[in-house]
Coordinates of C-alpha atoms in Angstrom, one line a residue:
Chain A
X650 CA 112.6 10.3 143.5
X651 CA 115.0 9.9 140.6
X652 CA 115.7 12.2 137.7
X653 CA 112.8 10.7 135.6
X654 CA 110.3 11.3 138.4
X655 CA 111.5 14.9 138.7
X656 CA 111.0 15.4 135.0
X657 CA 107.5 13.8 135.1
X658 CA 106.4 16.1 137.9
X659 CA 107.9 19.1 136.1
X660 CA 106.1 18.2 132.8
X661 CA 102.8 17.7 134.6
X662 CA 103.3 21.0 136.5
X663 CA 103.7 22.9 133.2
X664 CA 100.3 21.5 132.1
X665 CA 98.7 22.1 135.5
X666 CA 100.0 25.7 135.3
X667 CA 98.0 26.6 132.2
X668 CA 94.4 27.0 133.5
X669 CA 95.6 28.7 136.7
X670 CA 97.9 31.2 134.9
X671 CA 95.3 32.0 132.2
X672 CA 92.6 32.6 134.8
X673 CA 94.9 34.7 137.0
X674 CA 96.1 36.8 134.1
X675 CA 92.5 37.4 133.0
X676 CA 91.4 38.2 136.6
X677 CA 94.4 40.5 137.0
X678 CA 93.4 42.5 133.9
X679 CA 89.8 42.6 135.0
X680 CA 90.6 43.7 138.5
X681 CA 93.1 46.3 137.3
X682 CA 90.0 47.8 135.6
X683 CA 88.1 47.6 138.9
X684 CA 85.9 44.6 138.3
X685 CA 86.1 41.7 140.8
X686 CA 84.7 38.3 139.9
X687 CA 84.7 35.1 141.9
X688 CA 82.8 33.2 139.1
X689 CA 86.0 31.9 137.4
X690 CA 85.5 28.5 139.0
X691 CA 82.2 28.2 137.2
X692 CA 83.7 29.6 134.0
X693 CA 86.4 27.0 134.0
X694 CA 83.9 24.2 134.6
X695 CA 81.4 25.4 132.0
X696 CA 83.9 26.1 129.3
X697 CA 85.5 22.7 129.9
X698 CA 82.1 21.1 129.2
X699 CA 81.1 23.3 126.3
X700 CA 84.6 23.3 124.8
X701 CA 84.4 19.5 124.8
X702 CA 81.1 19.5 122.9
X703 CA 82.5 22.0 120.4
X704 CA 85.6 19.9 119.9
X705 CA 83.6 16.7 119.4
X706 CA 81.2 18.2 117.0
X707 CA 84.1 19.6 114.9
X708 CA 86.4 16.7 115.5
X709 CA 89.0 19.4 116.3
X710 CA 90.5 20.4 119.6
X711 CA 91.2 24.0 118.4
X712 CA 87.5 24.5 117.8
X713 CA 87.0 23.3 121.3
X714 CA 89.4 25.9 122.7
X715 CA 87.7 28.7 120.7
X716 CA 84.4 27.4 122.0
X717 CA 85.7 27.7 125.5
X718 CA 86.7 31.3 124.9
X719 CA 83.2 32.0 123.5
X720 CA 81.6 30.6 126.7
X721 CA 84.0 32.8 128.7
X722 CA 83.0 35.9 126.6
X723 CA 79.3 35.2 127.2
X724 CA 79.7 34.8 130.9
X725 CA 82.0 37.8 131.1
X726 CA 79.3 39.8 129.3
X727 CA 76.8 38.6 131.8
X728 CA 79.0 39.6 134.7
X729 CA 80.0 42.9 133.1
X730 CA 76.4 43.8 132.4
X731 CA 75.4 43.1 136.1
X732 CA 78.4 44.8 137.7
X733 CA 79.4 47.6 135.3
X734 CA 76.1 48.7 133.8
X735 CA 73.6 47.8 136.4
X736 CA 76.1 48.7 139.3
X737 CA 75.4 45.5 141.1
X738 CA 77.4 43.7 143.7
X739 CA 80.5 42.1 142.3
X740 CA 80.6 38.9 144.4
X741 CA 77.0 37.7 144.1
X742 CA 76.8 37.1 140.3
X743 CA 80.1 35.1 140.6
X744 CA 78.5 32.9 143.3
X745 CA 75.5 32.5 140.9
X746 CA 77.8 31.5 138.0
X747 CA 79.6 29.0 140.2
X748 CA 76.3 27.5 141.3
X749 CA 75.0 27.5 137.7
X750 CA 78.1 25.5 136.6
X751 CA 77.5 23.0 139.3
X752 CA 74.1 22.3 137.8
X753 CA 74.8 22.8 134.1
X754 CA 77.8 20.5 133.8
X755 CA 76.5 17.4 135.6
X756 CA 73.1 17.9 133.9
X757 CA 74.8 18.4 130.5
X758 CA 77.1 15.4 130.8
X759 CA 74.1 13.2 131.6
X760 CA 71.7 14.8 129.1
X761 CA 74.2 15.1 126.2
X762 CA 76.4 12.0 126.5
X763 CA 74.1 9.8 128.7
X764 CA 76.8 9.1 131.2
X765 CA 76.9 10.1 134.8
X766 CA 79.5 12.6 136.0
X767 CA 82.3 11.9 133.5
X768 CA 82.9 11.7 129.8
X769 CA 86.0 10.6 127.9
X770 CA 86.7 12.6 124.7
X771 CA 87.4 10.8 121.5
X772 CA 90.9 11.0 120.1
X773 CA 90.1 13.4 117.3
X774 CA 88.7 15.9 119.7
X775 CA 91.9 16.0 121.7
X776 CA 94.8 18.4 121.3
X777 CA 98.0 17.3 119.8
X778 CA 100.9 16.9 122.3
X779 CA 104.6 16.5 122.3
X780 CA 105.2 13.0 123.7
X781 CA 108.3 12.5 125.8
X782 CA 109.3 9.5 128.0
X783 CA 108.5 11.6 131.0
X784 CA 105.1 12.9 130.0
X785 CA 103.3 15.0 127.4
X786 CA 103.5 18.6 126.7
X787 CA 100.9 20.7 125.0
X788 CA 101.7 23.7 122.7
X789 CA 99.2 25.6 124.9
X790 CA 101.9 25.8 127.6
X791 CA 103.8 28.1 125.3
X792 CA 100.7 30.0 124.2
X793 CA 99.9 30.6 127.9
X794 CA 103.4 32.0 128.6
X795 CA 103.0 34.2 125.5
X796 CA 99.6 35.4 126.6
X797 CA 100.9 36.3 130.1
X798 CA 103.8 38.3 128.6
X799 CA 101.7 40.1 126.0
X800 CA 99.0 40.9 128.5
X801 CA 101.7 42.3 130.9
X802 CA 103.2 44.4 128.1
X803 CA 99.9 45.8 127.0
X804 CA 98.7 46.5 130.5
X805 CA 101.9 48.3 131.6
X806 CA 103.6 49.6 128.4
X807 CA 100.8 50.9 126.2
X808 CA 98.2 53.7 126.3
X809 CA 95.4 51.1 126.3
X810 CA 96.8 49.5 129.4
X811 CA 97.2 52.9 131.1
X812 CA 93.6 53.7 130.5
X813 CA 92.5 50.3 131.8
X814 CA 94.5 50.8 135.0
X815 CA 93.3 54.4 135.4
X816 CA 89.7 53.1 135.3
X817 CA 90.5 50.8 138.2
X818 CA 92.6 53.2 140.2
X819 CA 90.8 56.5 139.8
X820 CA 87.7 56.3 137.6
X821 CA 86.8 59.9 138.4
X822 CA 90.0 61.3 136.9
X823 CA 89.7 58.9 134.0
X824 CA 86.2 60.0 133.4
X825 CA 87.3 63.7 133.5
X826 CA 89.9 62.9 130.9
X827 CA 87.2 61.6 128.6
X828 CA 87.8 57.8 129.1
X829 CA 84.6 55.8 128.9
X830 CA 84.9 54.1 132.3
X831 CA 82.0 51.7 131.7
X832 CA 83.3 50.6 128.3
X833 CA 86.8 49.8 129.6
X834 CA 85.5 48.0 132.6
X835 CA 83.0 46.0 130.6
X836 CA 85.5 44.8 128.0
X837 CA 88.2 44.1 130.6
X838 CA 85.7 41.8 132.4
X839 CA 85.0 40.1 129.1
X840 CA 88.7 39.6 128.4
X841 CA 89.3 38.2 131.9
X842 CA 86.5 35.7 131.5
X843 CA 87.6 34.8 128.0
X844 CA 91.0 33.8 129.2
X845 CA 89.4 31.7 132.0
X846 CA 87.2 30.1 129.2
X847 CA 90.3 29.2 127.3
X848 CA 91.8 27.7 130.5
X849 CA 88.7 25.7 131.1
X850 CA 88.5 24.3 127.6
X851 CA 92.3 23.5 127.8
X852 CA 91.5 21.2 130.8
X853 CA 89.0 19.1 128.8
X854 CA 90.2 19.0 125.2
X855 CA 93.9 19.3 125.8
X856 CA 95.3 18.4 129.2
X857 CA 93.0 15.7 130.5
X858 CA 91.0 14.6 127.5
X859 CA 87.9 14.2 129.6
X860 CA 85.0 16.1 131.2
X861 CA 84.3 15.6 134.9
X862 CA 81.6 17.3 136.9
X863 CA 84.0 18.5 139.5
X864 CA 87.1 19.0 137.2
X865 CA 87.7 22.6 138.0
X866 CA 88.6 21.5 141.6
X867 CA 88.9 24.9 143.1
X868 CA 91.4 26.1 140.4
X869 CA 89.3 29.2 139.8
X870 CA 89.8 30.2 143.4
X871 CA 93.5 29.1 143.4
X872 CA 93.9 31.4 140.4
X873 CA 92.4 34.3 142.4
X874 CA 94.9 33.5 145.2
X875 CA 97.7 33.5 142.6
X876 CA 96.5 36.9 141.3
X877 CA 96.8 38.3 144.8
X878 CA 100.1 36.6 145.3
X879 CA 101.4 38.1 142.0
X880 CA 100.3 41.6 143.0
X881 CA 97.9 41.9 140.1
X882 CA 100.8 41.5 137.7
X883 CA 100.4 39.0 134.8
X884 CA 104.1 38.4 134.5
X885 CA 104.6 37.5 138.1
X886 CA 101.5 35.3 138.0
X887 CA 103.4 33.0 135.7
X888 CA 105.8 32.2 138.6
X889 CA 102.9 31.8 141.1
X890 CA 100.9 29.7 138.6
X891 CA 103.7 27.4 138.0
X892 CA 104.2 27.0 141.8
X893 CA 100.6 26.0 142.2
X894 CA 100.9 23.7 139.1
X895 CA 103.9 22.1 140.8
X896 CA 102.0 21.3 144.0
X897 CA 99.1 20.0 141.8
X898 CA 101.5 17.8 139.9
X899 CA 103.3 16.7 143.1
X900 CA 100.0 15.7 144.6
X901 CA 99.0 13.7 141.5
X902 CA 102.4 12.0 141.5
X903 CA 102.4 11.2 145.2
X904 CA 98.8 10.1 145.6
X905 CA 99.1 6.5 144.2
X906 CA 102.4 5.9 146.2
X907 CA 100.5 5.5 149.5
X908 CA 103.3 7.0 151.5
X909 CA 100.8 9.0 153.5
X910 CA 97.0 8.8 153.0
X911 CA 96.1 10.2 149.6
X912 CA 93.6 12.7 151.0
X913 CA 96.4 14.6 152.8
X914 CA 98.4 14.9 149.6
X915 CA 95.4 16.2 147.7
X916 CA 95.1 19.0 150.4
X917 CA 98.6 20.3 149.4
X918 CA 97.7 22.9 146.8
X919 CA 94.9 24.3 149.0
X920 CA 97.1 24.5 152.1
X921 CA 99.8 26.1 150.1
X922 CA 97.3 28.7 148.7
X923 CA 96.3 29.7 152.2
X924 CA 99.8 29.9 153.5
X925 CA 101.0 31.9 150.5
X926 CA 98.0 34.3 150.5
X927 CA 98.3 34.7 154.3
X928 CA 102.0 35.4 154.1
X929 CA 101.9 37.8 151.2
X930 CA 98.7 39.7 151.8
X931 CA 100.1 42.4 154.0
X932 CA 102.1 43.8 151.1
X933 CA 99.6 43.3 148.4
X934 CA 97.5 46.3 147.4
X935 CA 94.5 45.9 145.1
X936 CA 93.6 48.7 142.6
X937 CA 91.8 51.4 144.6
X938 CA 88.4 51.1 142.9
X939 CA 88.6 47.3 142.7
X940 CA 85.1 45.9 143.2
X941 CA 83.5 49.3 143.6
X942 CA 80.8 50.3 141.2
X943 CA 81.5 53.7 139.6
X944 CA 78.5 56.0 139.1
X945 CA 79.0 59.2 137.3
X946 CA 78.0 62.2 139.5
Chain B
X1128 CA 42.6 55.4 152.1
X1129 CA 44.7 54.8 149.1
X1130 CA 47.6 56.6 150.7
X1131 CA 47.5 54.5 153.9
X1132 CA 47.4 51.4 151.7
X1133 CA 50.6 52.4 150.0
X1134 CA 52.2 53.2 153.4
X1135 CA 51.4 49.7 154.6
X1136 CA 52.8 48.4 151.4
X1137 CA 56.0 50.2 152.1
X1138 CA 56.2 49.2 155.8
X1139 CA 55.8 45.5 155.0
X1140 CA 58.8 45.9 152.6
X1141 CA 57.3 43.5 150.1
X1142 CA 59.8 44.7 147.5
X1143 CA 62.6 42.1 148.2
X1144 CA 59.9 39.5 148.4
X1145 CA 58.6 40.4 145.0
X1146 CA 62.1 40.5 143.6
X1147 CA 62.8 37.0 144.9
X1148 CA 59.5 35.8 143.3
X1149 CA 60.5 37.3 140.0
X1150 CA 64.0 35.6 140.3
X1151 CA 62.3 32.3 141.0
X1152 CA 60.0 32.8 138.0
X1153 CA 63.0 33.6 135.7
X1154 CA 64.8 30.5 137.1
X1155 CA 62.0 28.3 136.1
X1156 CA 61.6 30.0 132.7
X1157 CA 65.2 29.5 131.7
X1158 CA 65.2 26.0 133.2
X1159 CA 62.3 25.3 130.9
X1160 CA 64.2 26.5 127.9
X1161 CA 67.2 24.3 128.9
X1162 CA 64.8 21.3 129.3
X1163 CA 63.3 22.0 125.8
X1164 CA 66.8 22.3 124.3
X1165 CA 67.7 18.9 125.5
X1166 CA 64.4 17.4 124.3
X1167 CA 62.5 17.2 127.6
X1168 CA 59.0 18.4 128.3
X1169 CA 59.2 21.1 130.9
X1170 CA 55.6 21.1 131.8
X1171 CA 55.8 17.4 132.6
X1172 CA 59.0 17.8 134.5
X1173 CA 57.7 20.7 136.6
X1174 CA 54.4 18.9 137.2
X1175 CA 56.1 15.9 138.7
X1176 CA 58.5 18.1 140.6
X1177 CA 55.7 19.8 142.5
X1178 CA 53.7 16.6 142.7
X1179 CA 56.7 15.0 144.4
X1180 CA 57.3 17.9 146.7
X1181 CA 53.8 18.9 147.8
X1182 CA 51.4 16.2 146.4
X1183 CA 51.4 14.1 149.6
X1184 CA 52.1 14.3 153.3
X1185 CA 55.2 12.3 152.8
X1186 CA 56.2 14.7 150.0
X1187 CA 55.7 17.7 152.3
X1188 CA 57.7 16.0 155.1
X1189 CA 60.4 15.3 152.6
X1190 CA 60.4 19.0 151.6
X1191 CA 60.9 20.0 155.2
X1192 CA 63.6 17.4 155.6
X1193 CA 65.6 18.9 152.7
X1194 CA 64.9 22.4 153.9
X1195 CA 66.5 21.8 157.3
X1196 CA 70.2 21.6 156.6
X1197 CA 70.1 24.4 154.0
X1198 CA 68.2 26.7 156.4
X1199 CA 71.2 26.5 158.7
X1200 CA 73.9 26.9 156.1
X1201 CA 72.0 29.8 154.7
X1202 CA 72.1 31.5 158.1
X1203 CA 75.9 31.1 158.1
X1204 CA 76.1 33.1 154.8
X1205 CA 73.5 35.6 155.9
X1206 CA 75.2 36.4 159.2
X1207 CA 78.4 36.9 157.2
X1208 CA 76.7 39.2 154.7
X1209 CA 75.1 41.3 157.5
X1210 CA 78.5 41.8 159.0
X1211 CA 80.0 42.7 155.7
X1212 CA 81.8 39.5 154.8
X1213 CA 81.2 36.8 152.2
X1214 CA 81.5 33.7 154.2
X1215 CA 81.5 30.7 151.8
X1216 CA 82.7 28.4 154.5
X1217 CA 79.4 26.8 155.5
X1218 CA 80.3 23.8 153.4
X1219 CA 83.4 23.0 155.4
X1220 CA 81.8 23.6 158.8
X1221 CA 78.9 21.3 157.7
X1222 CA 81.3 18.4 157.0
X1223 CA 82.9 18.9 160.4
X1224 CA 79.5 19.0 162.2
X1225 CA 78.6 15.7 160.5
X1226 CA 81.8 13.9 161.3
X1227 CA 81.8 15.3 164.9
X1228 CA 78.4 13.8 165.4
X1229 CA 79.6 10.4 164.3
X1230 CA 82.8 10.6 166.4
X1231 CA 81.4 12.0 169.6
X1232 CA 78.1 10.2 169.9
X1233 CA 80.2 7.0 169.8
X1234 CA 82.4 8.4 172.5
X1235 CA 79.5 9.3 174.7
X1236 CA 76.1 8.0 173.7
X1237 CA 74.2 11.2 174.1
X1238 CA 72.2 13.3 171.7
X1239 CA 72.9 16.7 173.2
X1240 CA 76.7 16.0 173.3
X1241 CA 76.7 15.1 169.6
X1242 CA 74.9 18.3 168.7
X1243 CA 77.2 20.5 170.9
X1244 CA 80.3 18.9 169.5
X1245 CA 79.0 19.3 166.0
X1246 CA 78.5 23.0 166.6
X1247 CA 81.9 23.3 168.3
X1248 CA 83.8 21.6 165.4
X1249 CA 81.8 23.6 162.9
X1250 CA 82.9 26.8 164.7
X1251 CA 86.4 25.6 165.0
X1252 CA 86.7 25.1 161.2
X1253 CA 85.5 28.7 160.7
X1254 CA 88.2 30.1 163.0
X1255 CA 91.2 30.1 160.7
X1256 CA 89.3 32.1 158.1
X1257 CA 88.2 34.6 160.8
X1258 CA 91.8 35.0 162.2
X1259 CA 93.2 35.4 158.7
X1260 CA 90.6 38.0 157.8
X1261 CA 91.0 40.0 161.0
X1262 CA 94.8 39.8 161.4
X1263 CA 96.1 39.3 157.9
X1264 CA 93.4 40.9 155.7
X1265 CA 93.0 37.6 153.7
X1266 CA 89.9 37.8 151.7
X1267 CA 87.4 35.3 153.2
X1268 CA 86.2 34.1 149.8
X1269 CA 89.6 32.6 149.1
X1270 CA 90.3 31.3 152.6
X1271 CA 86.9 29.7 153.2
X1272 CA 87.0 28.0 149.8
X1273 CA 90.4 26.6 150.5
X1274 CA 89.3 25.5 154.0
X1275 CA 86.3 23.8 152.4
X1276 CA 88.6 21.7 150.2
X1277 CA 91.0 20.9 153.0
X1278 CA 88.1 20.0 155.3
X1279 CA 86.6 17.9 152.5
X1280 CA 89.8 15.8 152.1
X1281 CA 90.3 15.5 155.9
X1282 CA 86.7 14.3 156.5
X1283 CA 87.0 12.0 153.5
X1284 CA 90.0 10.4 155.1
X1285 CA 88.2 10.0 158.4
X1286 CA 85.3 8.4 156.5
X1287 CA 87.4 5.8 154.7
X1288 CA 90.0 5.4 157.5
X1289 CA 89.4 5.6 161.2
X1290 CA 85.6 5.9 161.1
X1291 CA 84.8 3.5 158.3
X1292 CA 82.2 0.9 159.2
X1293 CA 84.0 -2.4 159.5
X1294 CA 80.8 -4.2 158.6
X1295 CA 79.7 -2.0 155.7
X1296 CA 82.3 -0.4 153.4
X1297 CA 79.7 2.0 152.1
X1298 CA 79.4 4.2 155.2
X1299 CA 80.9 5.3 158.4
X1300 CA 80.0 3.8 161.8
X1301 CA 76.5 4.8 162.8
X1302 CA 75.1 7.2 165.3
X1303 CA 74.1 5.0 168.3
X1304 CA 70.3 4.5 168.6
X1305 CA 69.9 6.5 171.8
X1306 CA 71.7 9.5 170.4
X1307 CA 69.6 9.9 167.3
X1308 CA 67.1 12.8 167.0
X1309 CA 63.5 11.8 167.8
X1310 CA 61.2 11.4 164.8
X1311 CA 58.0 13.4 164.5
X1312 CA 56.6 11.4 161.7
X1313 CA 57.1 10.6 158.0
X1314 CA 60.8 10.3 158.4
X1315 CA 61.0 13.9 159.7
X1316 CA 63.0 14.4 162.9
X1317 CA 62.9 17.3 165.3
X1318 CA 65.9 18.7 163.4
X1319 CA 63.4 20.9 161.4
X1320 CA 62.1 22.4 164.6
X1321 CA 65.6 23.1 165.9
X1322 CA 66.5 24.7 162.6
X1323 CA 63.5 27.1 162.7
X1324 CA 64.3 28.0 166.3
X1325 CA 67.9 28.6 165.3
X1326 CA 66.6 31.0 162.5
X1327 CA 64.4 32.8 165.0
X1328 CA 67.3 33.1 167.5
X1329 CA 69.5 34.5 164.7
X1330 CA 66.9 37.0 163.9
X1331 CA 66.6 38.0 167.6
X1332 CA 70.4 38.2 167.9
X1333 CA 70.9 40.4 164.9
X1334 CA 67.9 42.8 165.4
X1335 CA 67.2 42.8 169.1
X1336 CA 70.5 42.6 170.9
X1337 CA 73.3 45.1 171.3
X1338 CA 75.8 42.6 169.9
X1339 CA 73.7 42.1 166.8
X1340 CA 73.4 45.8 166.3
X1341 CA 77.1 46.1 166.5
X1342 CA 77.5 43.3 164.0
X1343 CA 75.1 44.9 161.5
X1344 CA 76.5 48.3 162.0
X1345 CA 80.0 47.0 161.3
X1346 CA 78.7 45.4 158.2
X1347 CA 77.0 48.5 156.9
X1348 CA 79.8 50.9 157.6
X1349 CA 83.0 49.7 159.3
X1350 CA 84.4 53.2 159.8
X1351 CA 81.3 54.7 161.3
X1352 CA 80.9 51.7 163.6
X1353 CA 84.5 52.1 164.8
X1354 CA 83.9 55.8 165.5
X1355 CA 80.8 54.9 167.4
X1356 CA 82.9 52.9 169.7
X1357 CA 82.1 49.4 168.3
X1358 CA 84.7 46.8 167.5
X1359 CA 84.3 45.6 163.9
X1360 CA 87.1 43.1 164.3
X1361 CA 85.1 41.3 167.0
X1362 CA 82.0 41.6 164.9
X1363 CA 83.7 39.7 162.1
X1364 CA 85.1 37.1 164.6
X1365 CA 81.6 36.5 166.0
X1366 CA 80.1 36.4 162.6
X1367 CA 82.5 33.6 161.5
X1368 CA 82.1 31.6 164.8
X1369 CA 78.3 31.8 165.0
X1370 CA 78.1 31.0 161.3
X1371 CA 80.4 28.0 161.7
X1372 CA 78.4 26.9 164.7
X1373 CA 75.1 27.0 162.8
X1374 CA 76.5 25.0 159.9
X1375 CA 78.1 22.5 162.2
X1376 CA 74.7 22.0 163.9
X1377 CA 73.3 21.5 160.4
X1378 CA 75.9 18.9 159.6
X1379 CA 75.4 17.1 162.9
X1380 CA 71.6 17.0 162.5
X1381 CA 71.9 15.7 158.9
X1382 CA 73.5 12.6 160.2
X1383 CA 71.8 12.3 163.6
X1384 CA 68.3 13.0 162.3
X1385 CA 68.0 11.2 159.0
X1386 CA 67.3 7.5 158.7
X1387 CA 67.7 4.8 157.8
X1388 CA 71.5 4.8 157.9
X1389 CA 72.4 7.5 160.5
X1390 CA 75.9 7.5 159.0
X1391 CA 77.9 9.4 156.5
X1392 CA 77.9 7.5 153.2
X1393 CA 81.1 6.6 151.4
X1394 CA 82.6 9.5 149.4
X1395 CA 80.7 11.9 151.6
X1396 CA 77.8 11.8 149.2
X1397 CA 75.1 12.7 151.8
X1398 CA 77.0 15.7 153.3
X1399 CA 78.3 17.4 150.1
X1400 CA 76.8 20.6 148.6
X1401 CA 74.6 21.8 151.4
X1402 CA 76.8 24.8 152.1
X1403 CA 76.6 25.9 148.4
X1404 CA 72.8 25.4 148.3
X1405 CA 72.7 27.5 151.5
X1406 CA 74.2 30.5 149.7
X1407 CA 71.4 30.4 147.2
X1408 CA 68.8 30.1 150.0
X1409 CA 70.3 33.1 151.8
X1410 CA 70.3 35.2 148.7
X1411 CA 66.7 34.4 147.8
X1412 CA 65.8 34.9 151.4
X1413 CA 67.5 38.3 151.2
X1414 CA 69.8 37.4 154.1
X1415 CA 66.9 37.7 156.5
X1416 CA 66.3 34.8 158.9
X1417 CA 62.6 34.9 158.3
X1418 CA 63.1 35.1 154.5
X1419 CA 65.5 32.2 154.8
X1420 CA 62.9 30.0 156.5
X1421 CA 60.7 30.5 153.4
X1422 CA 63.5 30.2 150.9
X1423 CA 64.8 27.1 152.5
X1424 CA 61.4 25.5 152.2
X1425 CA 61.2 26.5 148.6
X1426 CA 64.7 25.0 147.9
X1427 CA 63.6 22.0 149.9
X1428 CA 60.7 21.6 147.6
X1429 CA 63.0 21.5 144.6
X1430 CA 65.1 18.8 146.2
X1431 CA 62.2 16.8 147.4
X1432 CA 60.4 16.8 144.0
X1433 CA 63.4 15.6 142.0
X1434 CA 63.0 11.9 142.7
X1435 CA 59.5 11.8 141.2
X1436 CA 60.5 14.1 138.4
X1437 CA 63.4 11.8 137.5
X1438 CA 61.2 8.7 137.7
X1439 CA 58.2 10.0 135.8
X1440 CA 59.7 12.5 133.3
X1441 CA 63.2 11.0 133.1
X1442 CA 64.7 14.4 133.7
X1443 CA 68.1 14.4 135.3
X1444 CA 67.8 15.9 138.8
X1445 CA 70.7 18.2 138.2
X1446 CA 68.3 20.5 136.3
X1447 CA 67.3 21.8 139.8
X1448 CA 70.8 23.1 140.3
X1449 CA 70.6 24.8 136.9
X1450 CA 67.4 26.5 138.1
X1451 CA 69.0 27.5 141.4
X1452 CA 72.0 29.0 139.7
X1453 CA 69.8 31.1 137.4
X1454 CA 67.7 32.2 140.4
X1455 CA 70.8 33.4 142.2
X1456 CA 72.1 35.3 139.2
X1457 CA 68.8 36.9 138.8
X1458 CA 68.7 37.9 142.4
X1459 CA 72.0 39.6 141.8
X1460 CA 70.4 42.0 139.3
X1461 CA 70.1 45.2 141.3
X1462 CA 66.8 47.1 141.3
X1463 CA 65.1 44.3 139.4
X1464 CA 61.9 45.5 140.9
X1465 CA 62.3 49.0 139.3
X1466 CA 63.3 47.5 136.0
X1467 CA 60.1 45.3 135.9
X1468 CA 57.9 48.2 137.2
X1469 CA 59.3 50.5 134.4
X1470 CA 58.6 47.8 131.8
X1471 CA 55.1 47.3 133.0
X1472 CA 54.4 51.1 133.1
X1473 CA 55.8 51.4 129.6
X1474 CA 53.6 48.5 128.5
X1475 CA 50.5 50.1 130.1
X1476 CA 51.2 53.5 128.6
X1477 CA 51.2 52.1 125.1

């Protein structure tokens, strides 16, 4: 592995970082407010698909990214309505959204483009990249870093963030202080899913330039693992997200080299996720009311 | 008279049943809207769907054939939920059950040996998640999903590598003829009977044994169970292991009981997705083994009818997954029954 290879892996890792960091930052905000969702895998997949359609229709990748956010918002509203207002279980709607995505995307690719499983995006629907000899870099990498920093700042340094966190830590006290628990929880869920939606659309219209029926590849769950790893802190999740992006990139780089069977290399990010989560979990403490519906007495 | 009628109504607990029926209805309704949006005729699609699933003896056999593996993966999820965990790992255990059947029936040409090894490897693949949950507090949703992916790549490697069929690159080596499950007609093997028995045994275990009581008690209230002298950690362990065992059995029977290939096809196409479908079945069956038998047959119908639907109405078969997803989301709406009842009362009052 020479310097060029190192740079190639590093550039790819920065791109691979984006969907994971965006999703874990969003998930961290949502869980800080007390709403758990495991539907991000489906959000990533569906927003990748619909984002691509938006981008193609408008001949513009930015519209695709906004379309992805929109899909995230809609799914977040669905999840928020079920968990926050109807006081339902937090895990089951997520399972439903994941299952739905596994149907909607293959069906949509076939019904909309008439191809099975995969669709390549035309050039005018793809995001502009900086081209270097070692790989391409999207401006979204910087946007992602910025979003993580701003989200951290708002969550920990502003009154709004304090209210969001109080709703997840101690909703009774927050309620007593006149904070509308349901409202904060609902919109936090929407924000979390919106960021995942942006991450999903990034995969199709920006990073890979294609839609594939299994393109989320467990990233929604890896993002949740990263959120735990980062201690529900958007800033730390940048580091964790980059780490996962690195293993993702390393696997992609190593796979065609046939040093060891490709399947074992592709396992890497998932094995690392388990090891990291298993190693870190003793110290990690979720917000107290994370995943618990709050009913006013 | 009227009072006793309503008491019977309550004792039968038809409420979850009705809620699942409503969810199924909503699934089909939104599915129809999606079909319309993409320019298909939903009536035509649904007609051929049910024609394919129930219109002939072969169709019904096909429905039961598809119901078999998802009945078992649904039990995995249901046992998990009853013990208070979200075990998404049925998918991974299913792969290992399937590959174990291929490997071990070729080691010793014996049907029972293949099934047992399938169950054992299925349980083995569930063990890491159990250990991580009990001793490290790792959330099982994350660990089981990661194990599914790791298992997928591992089994994929076995399929293309050591166990690829040297005479046919499209599949693994076959299950030897003597180790295949006996057929009971129309391409249906005894696997369906074994799956129903497994459901009944699971019901018996959970509701009629001390161990099952302990498991359910731990799931309902871990602290109370501990105070009552039970061991919630062991309950979680058993829940994972029995769950893995059932999915492993499902994976083994999928390959040992389904002709004409009796092998895993390249890319794992015929072993993928049964764990995820099982989650839907478990939720529609309300995590009750008897409900699961019914729900699995319903999901089996959806699968069995797709071939005819695709051929006659040119509708991509993935629409079924869309409908399944919507059904699960609808099931997740709490007190759906009350919401509907209120709406009906309001409608009647006007």
